[in-house]
XYZ file of C-alpha atoms in Angstrom:
592
model
C 105.057 72.904 129.118
C 107.495 74.992 127.952
C 107.826 76.077 124.044
C 111.207 76.968 122.701
C 110.931 79.454 119.913
C 113.262 79.780 117.034
C 115.965 82.576 117.720
C 115.745 86.012 116.796
C 118.379 88.790 116.471
C 116.506 90.781 118.658
C 113.832 90.450 121.423
C 112.536 93.860 122.732
C 110.479 94.232 125.850
C 107.867 96.842 126.040
C 106.488 98.654 123.238
C 106.071 102.395 124.451
C 108.465 105.016 123.217
C 111.843 103.404 124.117
C 110.836 99.802 122.612
C 109.334 101.448 119.434
C 112.577 103.210 118.622
C 115.003 100.691 119.411
C 112.247 98.073 117.491
C 112.503 100.728 114.283
C 115.990 101.363 114.323
C 117.304 97.886 114.696
C 114.587 96.417 112.143
C 115.524 99.189 109.580
C 118.943 97.847 110.471
C 117.889 94.205 108.335
C 118.149 92.723 111.984
C 115.049 90.367 112.772
C 112.985 91.826 115.617
C 110.415 90.520 117.868
C 108.487 92.901 120.565
C 106.831 91.577 123.858
C 104.260 94.012 125.016
C 102.032 92.545 127.716
C 98.558 94.875 127.099
C 96.680 94.579 124.133
C 97.261 96.573 120.464
C 95.355 99.819 120.439
C 95.080 102.775 118.012
C 93.562 105.658 117.026
C 91.477 104.086 115.017
C 89.047 102.170 116.201
C 89.974 102.918 120.068
C 90.132 106.660 120.127
C 87.761 108.069 117.594
C 85.568 111.224 118.557
C 83.552 111.105 120.400
C 84.804 107.719 122.320
C 87.838 109.279 123.051
C 86.723 111.856 125.056
C 85.161 109.946 128.115
C 86.365 111.018 131.257
C 84.739 108.658 133.216
C 86.117 105.657 131.338
C 89.802 107.004 131.061
C 90.052 109.638 133.404
C 88.231 108.198 136.246
C 88.641 104.228 135.466
C 91.746 104.534 133.942
C 91.101 102.313 130.904
C 94.507 102.642 129.746
C 96.394 101.633 132.871
C 97.862 98.890 134.387
C 95.322 96.857 136.208
C 96.460 97.176 139.554
C 94.559 93.528 140.583
C 97.038 91.555 138.734
C 99.854 93.599 139.438
C 100.830 96.487 141.273
C 104.065 97.868 143.806
C 103.960 98.010 147.674
C 105.000 100.929 148.951
C 106.626 102.093 152.127
C 107.978 105.026 153.806
C 111.413 104.118 155.147
C 113.810 101.312 155.392
C 112.360 99.576 158.572
C 109.045 100.113 157.697
C 105.892 97.652 156.201
C 105.277 98.292 152.562
C 101.565 97.963 151.517
C 100.115 97.373 147.877
C 99.634 100.639 145.704
C 95.796 99.398 145.055
C 93.990 102.858 143.298
C 96.044 105.043 140.619
C 96.179 107.837 142.412
C 100.513 109.541 143.019
C 101.373 107.799 139.775
C 99.804 106.136 136.860
C 101.375 102.687 135.444
C 100.916 102.373 131.988
C 99.854 99.373 129.937
C 99.074 98.332 126.529
C 101.027 98.794 123.213
C 102.801 102.859 123.380
C 102.373 102.320 127.141
C 102.352 105.754 128.644
C 103.543 107.534 125.152
C 99.756 107.043 124.685
C 98.595 108.917 127.558
C 101.361 111.227 128.415
C 100.417 115.202 128.268
C 103.375 115.786 125.295
C 105.370 118.220 127.511
C 108.520 118.063 125.622
C 111.562 119.554 127.064
C 115.448 119.069 126.836
C 117.435 118.640 130.147
C 119.633 121.770 131.348
C 123.497 121.292 130.576
C 123.667 120.992 133.964
C 121.397 118.520 134.508
C 123.460 116.026 133.314
C 126.351 116.632 135.415
C 124.257 117.606 138.427
C 127.060 116.332 140.848
C 129.865 117.819 139.848
C 128.566 120.922 138.738
C 126.670 121.673 142.227
C 130.287 120.749 144.034
C 131.845 122.971 141.688
C 129.777 126.282 142.398
C 128.781 125.535 145.777
C 130.945 122.678 147.574
C 130.659 119.140 148.624
C 129.591 120.537 151.917
C 126.426 122.097 150.399
C 124.640 118.943 149.844
C 123.096 116.729 152.445
C 125.590 113.688 153.513
C 122.478 111.111 152.396
C 122.014 112.796 148.913
C 123.325 110.032 146.131
C 123.148 112.361 142.860
C 125.414 111.443 140.057
C 126.344 112.569 136.567
C 125.374 111.343 133.556
C 128.247 110.035 131.588
C 127.281 112.134 128.548
C 127.313 116.201 128.267
C 124.357 118.182 126.970
C 126.407 118.857 123.783
C 126.586 115.551 122.865
C 123.347 114.494 123.298
C 121.909 117.415 121.359
C 121.473 115.942 118.080
C 119.532 113.072 119.921
C 117.341 115.260 121.756
C 116.796 117.243 118.117
C 116.122 113.860 116.477
C 113.462 112.688 118.849
C 111.770 116.375 118.507
C 111.900 115.856 114.445
C 110.229 112.536 115.311
C 107.434 113.925 117.222
C 106.708 117.108 115.085
C 107.081 119.424 118.004
C 105.759 122.938 118.394
C 107.474 125.576 120.382
C 109.774 128.839 120.345
C 113.680 128.056 120.330
C 115.335 130.328 122.795
C 118.946 129.420 122.116
C 120.176 128.881 118.667
C 123.789 128.015 118.228
C 124.507 130.362 121.464
C 122.401 133.348 120.269
C 119.492 133.552 122.745
C 116.288 134.046 120.874
C 113.546 136.311 121.761
C 110.297 134.751 122.806
C 111.883 131.250 123.803
C 113.698 130.026 126.755
C 116.951 131.625 127.244
C 117.951 129.393 129.596
C 117.917 126.090 127.856
C 121.361 124.571 126.169
C 122.147 125.836 122.507
C 120.275 124.007 119.532
C 121.385 123.042 116.250
C 118.138 124.788 115.099
C 114.510 125.454 115.886
C 111.469 123.101 116.602
C 109.816 121.378 113.783
C 106.609 123.395 114.310
C 105.716 126.909 115.442
C 104.193 127.171 119.178
C 100.609 126.350 119.518
C 98.014 129.492 120.423
C 98.256 130.348 124.213
C 95.044 130.549 126.268
C 93.563 133.639 127.896
C 95.193 131.760 131.600
C 98.529 131.464 129.997
C 98.589 135.126 128.309
C 97.545 136.440 131.635
C 100.379 134.788 133.635
C 102.710 135.667 130.767
C 101.933 139.679 131.443
C 102.233 139.072 135.127
C 105.418 137.334 135.006
C 107.033 140.166 132.569
C 106.017 142.557 134.834
C 108.246 140.768 137.514
C 111.107 140.800 135.093
C 110.762 136.889 134.077
C 111.252 136.055 130.397
C 107.875 133.684 129.687
C 107.697 131.425 126.823
C 105.451 129.059 125.122
C 105.717 125.077 126.629
C 107.124 123.014 123.940
C 104.622 120.287 123.452
C 104.423 117.081 121.335
C 101.171 118.378 120.185
C 101.795 119.717 116.505
C 100.614 122.740 115.796
C 100.346 122.124 111.680
C 100.930 118.878 109.883
C 103.975 117.369 109.901
C 105.825 114.672 108.543
C 108.206 112.904 110.543
C 111.762 111.294 108.638
C 109.918 107.970 109.647
C 107.685 109.301 106.515
C 104.401 109.384 109.730
C 102.107 112.394 109.436
C 100.770 114.051 112.022
C 97.738 116.621 112.264
C 97.281 119.982 114.163
C 95.982 120.009 117.399
C 92.695 121.797 118.095
C 93.106 122.207 121.749
C 90.259 119.993 122.406
C 91.459 119.538 126.247
C 91.695 115.444 126.395
C 95.359 114.777 126.582
C 96.543 113.723 129.520
C 94.992 109.814 130.634
C 93.550 109.650 127.012
C 94.655 108.520 123.457
C 94.454 111.530 120.672
C 91.812 111.386 117.944
C 93.388 113.609 115.880
C 96.692 112.069 115.296
C 98.125 115.500 117.013
C 100.098 114.391 120.059
C 103.031 112.446 119.179
C 103.020 108.533 120.529
C 104.276 105.523 118.781
C 100.966 104.943 117.292
C 101.239 108.309 115.759
C 104.991 108.444 114.779
C 106.426 104.947 114.424
C 104.235 101.883 114.112
C 102.676 102.890 111.202
C 106.125 102.486 109.764
C 107.122 99.669 111.273
C 104.314 97.083 111.068
C 104.784 96.926 107.633
C 108.387 95.873 108.041
C 108.058 92.172 107.311
C 111.280 91.435 109.694
C 109.599 92.884 112.697
C 106.770 90.745 114.882
C 104.605 92.601 117.422
C 103.288 90.070 120.061
C 100.551 91.428 122.405
C 99.631 89.780 125.493
C 102.765 88.402 126.556
C 104.184 88.952 130.194
C 108.035 88.863 130.034
C 108.875 87.031 133.240
C 112.548 86.726 132.729
C 115.608 87.369 130.540
C 117.569 84.241 130.493
C 121.740 83.857 131.152
C 124.157 81.647 129.576
C 125.286 79.396 132.370
C 128.456 81.698 133.054
C 125.961 84.774 133.649
C 127.566 86.967 131.293
C 125.102 86.718 128.359
C 121.608 87.167 128.165
C 120.149 84.077 125.949
C 116.955 85.767 125.070
C 113.134 85.586 127.473
C 110.603 83.529 128.729
C 107.342 85.155 128.770
C 103.741 83.951 129.601
C 101.264 84.269 126.615
C 97.711 85.545 126.424
C 96.803 81.688 126.632
C 99.280 81.253 129.788
C 101.456 79.272 128.078
C 105.380 79.569 129.079
C 107.449 80.328 126.052
C 110.943 80.960 125.546
C 111.987 83.234 123.181
C 115.722 83.524 122.215
C 117.549 85.922 120.884
C 121.167 87.419 120.556
C 120.366 91.051 121.677
C 118.308 91.767 124.634
C 116.156 95.141 124.436
C 115.041 95.802 128.161
C 112.176 98.827 127.385
C 109.466 98.575 129.876
C 107.884 101.564 132.307
C 110.688 102.208 135.130
C 109.524 100.203 137.497
C 109.100 97.057 135.260
C 112.561 97.426 134.142
C 114.235 97.732 137.586
C 111.577 94.611 138.387
C 112.755 92.576 135.947
C 116.625 93.236 136.357
C 115.823 91.682 139.832
C 113.725 88.675 138.718
C 116.332 87.680 136.630
C 119.663 88.072 139.175
C 121.136 90.536 136.656
C 123.550 93.329 138.290
C 124.066 93.228 142.016
C 120.804 94.547 144.122
C 121.089 97.974 146.302
C 121.476 97.488 149.881
C 120.780 101.060 151.172
C 122.239 100.143 154.472
C 125.948 99.727 153.157
C 125.465 101.712 149.840
C 126.870 98.988 147.599
C 124.551 97.632 144.880
C 123.066 99.440 141.729
C 120.222 97.597 140.837
C 117.237 99.591 142.696
C 119.461 102.379 143.827
C 118.182 106.195 143.459
C 114.914 106.051 142.847
C 113.097 109.630 142.717
C 109.860 111.210 141.713
C 108.719 114.597 141.195
C 107.247 117.284 143.523
C 104.378 119.782 142.429
C 102.564 122.637 143.693
C 99.796 124.220 142.379
C 97.473 127.462 142.541
C 93.776 127.637 141.185
C 92.848 131.119 140.038
C 89.330 132.810 140.363
C 88.090 136.047 138.483
C 85.529 137.852 137.902
C 82.467 137.018 135.509
C 83.593 139.804 132.985
C 86.902 137.531 132.427
C 86.322 134.830 129.588
C 89.096 132.273 130.750
C 87.526 129.321 129.143
C 89.648 126.549 130.710
C 88.398 124.005 128.468
C 90.101 125.332 125.366
C 93.405 123.311 125.953
C 96.089 120.608 125.326
C 98.220 118.791 127.631
C 101.603 120.762 126.583
C 100.347 123.702 124.391
C 99.198 126.929 124.839
C 100.613 127.301 128.522
C 103.462 129.818 129.098
C 106.422 128.738 131.148
C 109.136 130.617 133.254
C 112.330 128.793 133.698
C 114.330 131.297 136.097
C 113.891 129.009 138.873
C 114.833 125.701 137.152
C 117.842 123.570 137.768
C 121.111 126.030 138.508
C 119.789 128.873 136.677
C 119.586 130.672 139.753
C 122.266 131.184 142.856
C 121.130 128.680 145.360
C 123.740 129.519 147.944
C 121.209 131.818 150.210
C 118.480 129.112 150.222
C 120.113 125.994 151.145
C 119.105 123.195 148.815
C 119.720 122.272 145.054
C 117.385 121.466 142.283
C 114.336 123.720 141.336
C 111.343 123.651 139.030
C 109.430 125.902 136.052
C 106.417 127.653 137.025
C 103.498 126.852 134.461
C 100.200 128.866 133.781
C 97.278 128.109 132.135
C 95.162 124.961 132.128
C 95.749 121.295 130.165
C 91.685 121.450 129.562
C 88.732 122.045 131.638
C 86.997 118.421 131.880
C 84.313 118.847 134.490
C 85.102 115.505 136.652
C 88.548 115.874 137.509
C 89.695 119.756 136.519
C 86.871 121.612 137.594
C 88.269 124.660 140.289
C 86.058 125.956 143.079
C 87.182 129.153 145.343
C 88.542 128.309 148.516
C 86.063 128.030 151.324
C 83.329 125.910 149.244
C 81.985 122.494 150.515
C 82.860 119.634 148.813
C 79.000 118.640 147.702
C 76.107 119.766 147.788
C 74.123 122.916 146.502
C 76.602 125.607 147.388
C 79.158 123.335 145.403
C 76.967 123.315 142.445
C 76.572 127.392 142.769
C 80.368 127.699 142.892
C 81.333 125.221 140.329
C 78.776 127.129 138.005
C 79.273 130.364 138.491
C 83.299 130.193 138.667
C 84.262 127.245 135.929
C 84.439 129.706 132.961
C 86.120 132.197 134.899
C 89.265 130.351 136.311
C 92.479 128.880 135.470
C 95.870 127.398 137.048
C 99.390 128.276 137.773
C 101.855 125.268 138.607
C 105.220 124.832 139.559
C 106.940 121.537 138.276
C 109.781 120.845 140.467
C 113.140 118.083 140.422
C 113.349 115.466 143.145
C 116.913 114.191 144.168
C 118.324 110.975 144.982
C 118.780 109.928 148.562
C 120.314 106.719 150.158
C 117.233 105.374 151.305
C 115.055 105.950 148.372
C 115.454 102.713 146.317
C 113.390 99.479 144.461
C 113.831 96.006 145.754
C 111.495 92.955 145.472
C 108.883 92.674 148.259
C 109.105 89.712 150.666
C 105.095 89.119 151.082
C 103.208 90.089 148.206
C 103.341 88.684 144.494
C 101.533 89.012 141.407
C 98.780 86.917 139.683
C 101.779 84.990 138.180
C 103.200 84.649 141.370
C 106.174 86.565 140.828
C 107.236 89.357 144.009
C 105.603 92.822 143.438
C 108.489 95.464 143.292
C 108.930 97.597 146.047
C 109.050 101.038 146.474
C 111.049 102.761 149.794
C 110.245 106.380 149.553
C 109.571 110.163 151.550
C 110.269 113.285 150.832
C 113.650 115.373 152.270
C 114.322 118.375 153.954
C 115.683 119.670 150.106
C 112.553 119.161 148.759
C 110.633 120.934 151.456
C 112.844 124.114 150.759
C 113.056 123.811 147.169
C 109.258 123.848 146.631
C 108.524 126.584 149.107
C 110.745 128.753 147.415
C 109.880 128.235 144.132
C 106.017 128.132 145.374
C 106.687 131.951 146.748
C 108.070 132.843 143.726
C 104.632 131.460 141.375
C 102.513 133.053 144.283
C 103.813 136.365 143.484
C 102.893 135.907 140.080
C 99.404 134.817 141.003
C 99.383 138.146 143.066
C 100.355 140.187 139.686
C 97.481 138.219 137.790
C 95.043 139.940 140.433
C 92.657 136.907 140.729
C 89.575 137.636 142.855
C 90.559 134.285 144.971
C 92.920 131.498 144.873
C 94.035 128.374 146.587
C 97.331 126.885 146.972
C 98.395 123.291 147.396
C 101.873 122.638 148.161
C 103.659 119.764 150.344
C 105.114 121.392 153.535
C 107.890 119.735 156.459
C 106.322 117.338 157.644
C 104.023 116.014 155.115
C 104.659 112.344 153.965
C 105.013 111.212 149.911
C 100.854 110.425 149.856
C 99.997 107.618 147.327
C 96.595 109.545 147.257
C 97.653 112.450 145.655
C 98.288 112.574 142.036
C 101.343 114.687 140.659
C 103.203 113.213 137.806
C 104.241 109.729 136.244
C 107.452 110.305 136.100
C 108.970 108.155 138.757
C 113.000 107.494 137.938
C 116.320 105.630 138.931
C 116.407 102.107 139.483
C 119.152 101.279 137.142
C 121.300 104.225 136.668
C 123.412 105.555 133.938
C 126.938 106.617 134.666
C 130.922 106.131 134.100
C 131.413 103.622 137.034
C 129.802 99.999 137.266
C 130.555 100.509 140.963
C 127.653 103.217 140.770
C 125.851 102.674 138.123
C 123.912 99.876 136.331
C 124.093 101.062 132.535
C 127.042 102.829 130.611
C 126.631 105.690 128.430
C 124.536 104.135 126.198
C 122.332 102.276 128.169
C 124.317 99.093 128.024
C 124.204 96.737 130.798
C 127.542 96.887 132.681
C 127.220 93.409 133.539
C 125.436 91.551 130.401
C 126.518 93.469 127.535
C 124.275 92.344 124.915
C 121.616 93.829 127.207
C 120.691 97.679 126.872
C 117.746 99.125 129.175
C 116.149 102.117 128.286
C 113.761 104.517 129.931
C 113.582 106.683 132.501
C 115.271 104.127 135.116
C 118.251 105.289 133.770
C 118.174 108.833 135.341
C 120.158 109.060 138.261
C 118.052 111.838 139.584
C 114.874 113.417 138.643
C 115.223 117.076 136.960
C 112.426 119.465 137.311
C 111.705 119.157 133.457
C 109.045 116.500 131.826
C 111.352 113.509 131.327
C 110.229 112.318 128.073
C 112.061 114.652 125.688
C 115.465 113.478 127.905
C 114.360 109.651 127.691
C 114.079 109.932 123.728
C 117.589 111.386 123.392
C 118.884 108.653 125.458
C 117.464 106.459 123.627
C 118.224 107.482 120.018
C 121.882 108.157 121.672
C 121.828 103.972 122.382
C 120.108 102.845 119.142
C 123.172 104.911 117.299
C 125.528 103.104 119.105
C 123.978 99.681 118.466
C 124.051 100.082 114.973
C 127.282 102.280 114.277
C 129.227 100.277 116.941
C 127.602 97.044 118.634
C 126.342 95.349 115.480
C 129.971 95.852 113.852
C 131.816 94.354 117.085
C 129.342 92.802 119.808
C 130.829 93.578 123.243
C 131.424 96.308 125.851
C 130.591 99.801 123.892
C 133.303 102.036 124.707
C 132.804 106.134 124.264
C 133.172 107.248 120.190
């Protein structure tokens, strides 16, 4: 038996970063808001108090904060005609669960896009010509410029208390910051975190090569910060437990440390956990969302009517729910038509572990998910001339470590056996004297990379799984070779005793057993044309005007930076449009 509840002004699907922001902004406007979260409610206390938060076996290996793949997962294949199989181990990317979503277990690496990232197609065509792009590459522009988005990128940084050193304020280049960033209206909320020894060595070597290293911008506060919602964060102590973990110091920005303490006090907001949305319900003419259907903790089917529907779950879940609900035209890779599922993308990384003599006290256990590392941005976006190299895109190069956890972050020199007495000896002798240099780079979108519904596999509720079709392309192989070579030049200047190199080479297939990032994007992309995009510049569905879809699913291709800063900016921009335009005159939004 299905229960139909009283209608509310807005229903929010997923209570991670985007869902928490929208819930706060809409509830602050006086709307009655219900947020539906399929996972549990977890918070700093009691869930992540010390020392229980620093449990690498529980959180790092067993994935306590992630989606249970035995109940729901995705299937993956390399090619359109291939057979997809279920993703049964959390390796390549980490599917989030619970209140806070990926915002709980992220590192806090908080970047803005470069201006050209938002106009990536037109920028590259103008500079290099249309023939420079491969025929099967399907990159597109966002329908928003950097200058339009800047106030909202700044708003998200103020929410997080982001630490960093500005490199460009109002067009003036500031020493010590990123000289390639777009102009800022003001500096970061808090100063950068202190550099670790590995980062200092990286920065010194990079300067010798003529580069401009700067501290990684971090949503890990360097000092106490009270954000615009009145929520206070504390300073990070570089404990080394960020990615895959909740923060026990209230230092890493997450929905729990920035929004929920204020949001949960509002009488017109209700959070329902263990509530899995199975469908966005539609009017008879298919032009308006009437609410959602979900399954509650007791297994009962419930209908929650609403005037406004906010789809704000993780990227792959956004796309899957649109497909399950029959909203928008599904993408067909053979004809290139349709938009839902189009332009799935990932990121490509490479890494070098460096080993120094015993007199070099690197101490990798001192670290934070984003703070304490140094970056160079010379080879990201279009910060350099790509014409001689035959690819588009790029990435930043990072020096330093996010921590030195013994199960997942312990480096051993090349040639060391994988187990046994020799491995133990190498680990003991090198642990305190090692660091890392990484590249973190873009992946373009292609005609054969997309998401649809799997015809074979279903989840615990009997619904089709999302099917990902994806593999690497020649553009990315060339890109990672070039950026990795630049990183290895810095490694050589750092003069380690030995080092390793991990890089994807031509012929390597996308491997779900190797973690790179959790930054999967696309499938409900934003743009100016409803024939080639799913949502408009405000993340409003072209087909259903009272449905807004927020998150990395809106990215037309994946940039070299970590995506959360851009996600936050797009979310605040959409929230502002809903408050200032949509609520006054419901319907399709136009550029202000």
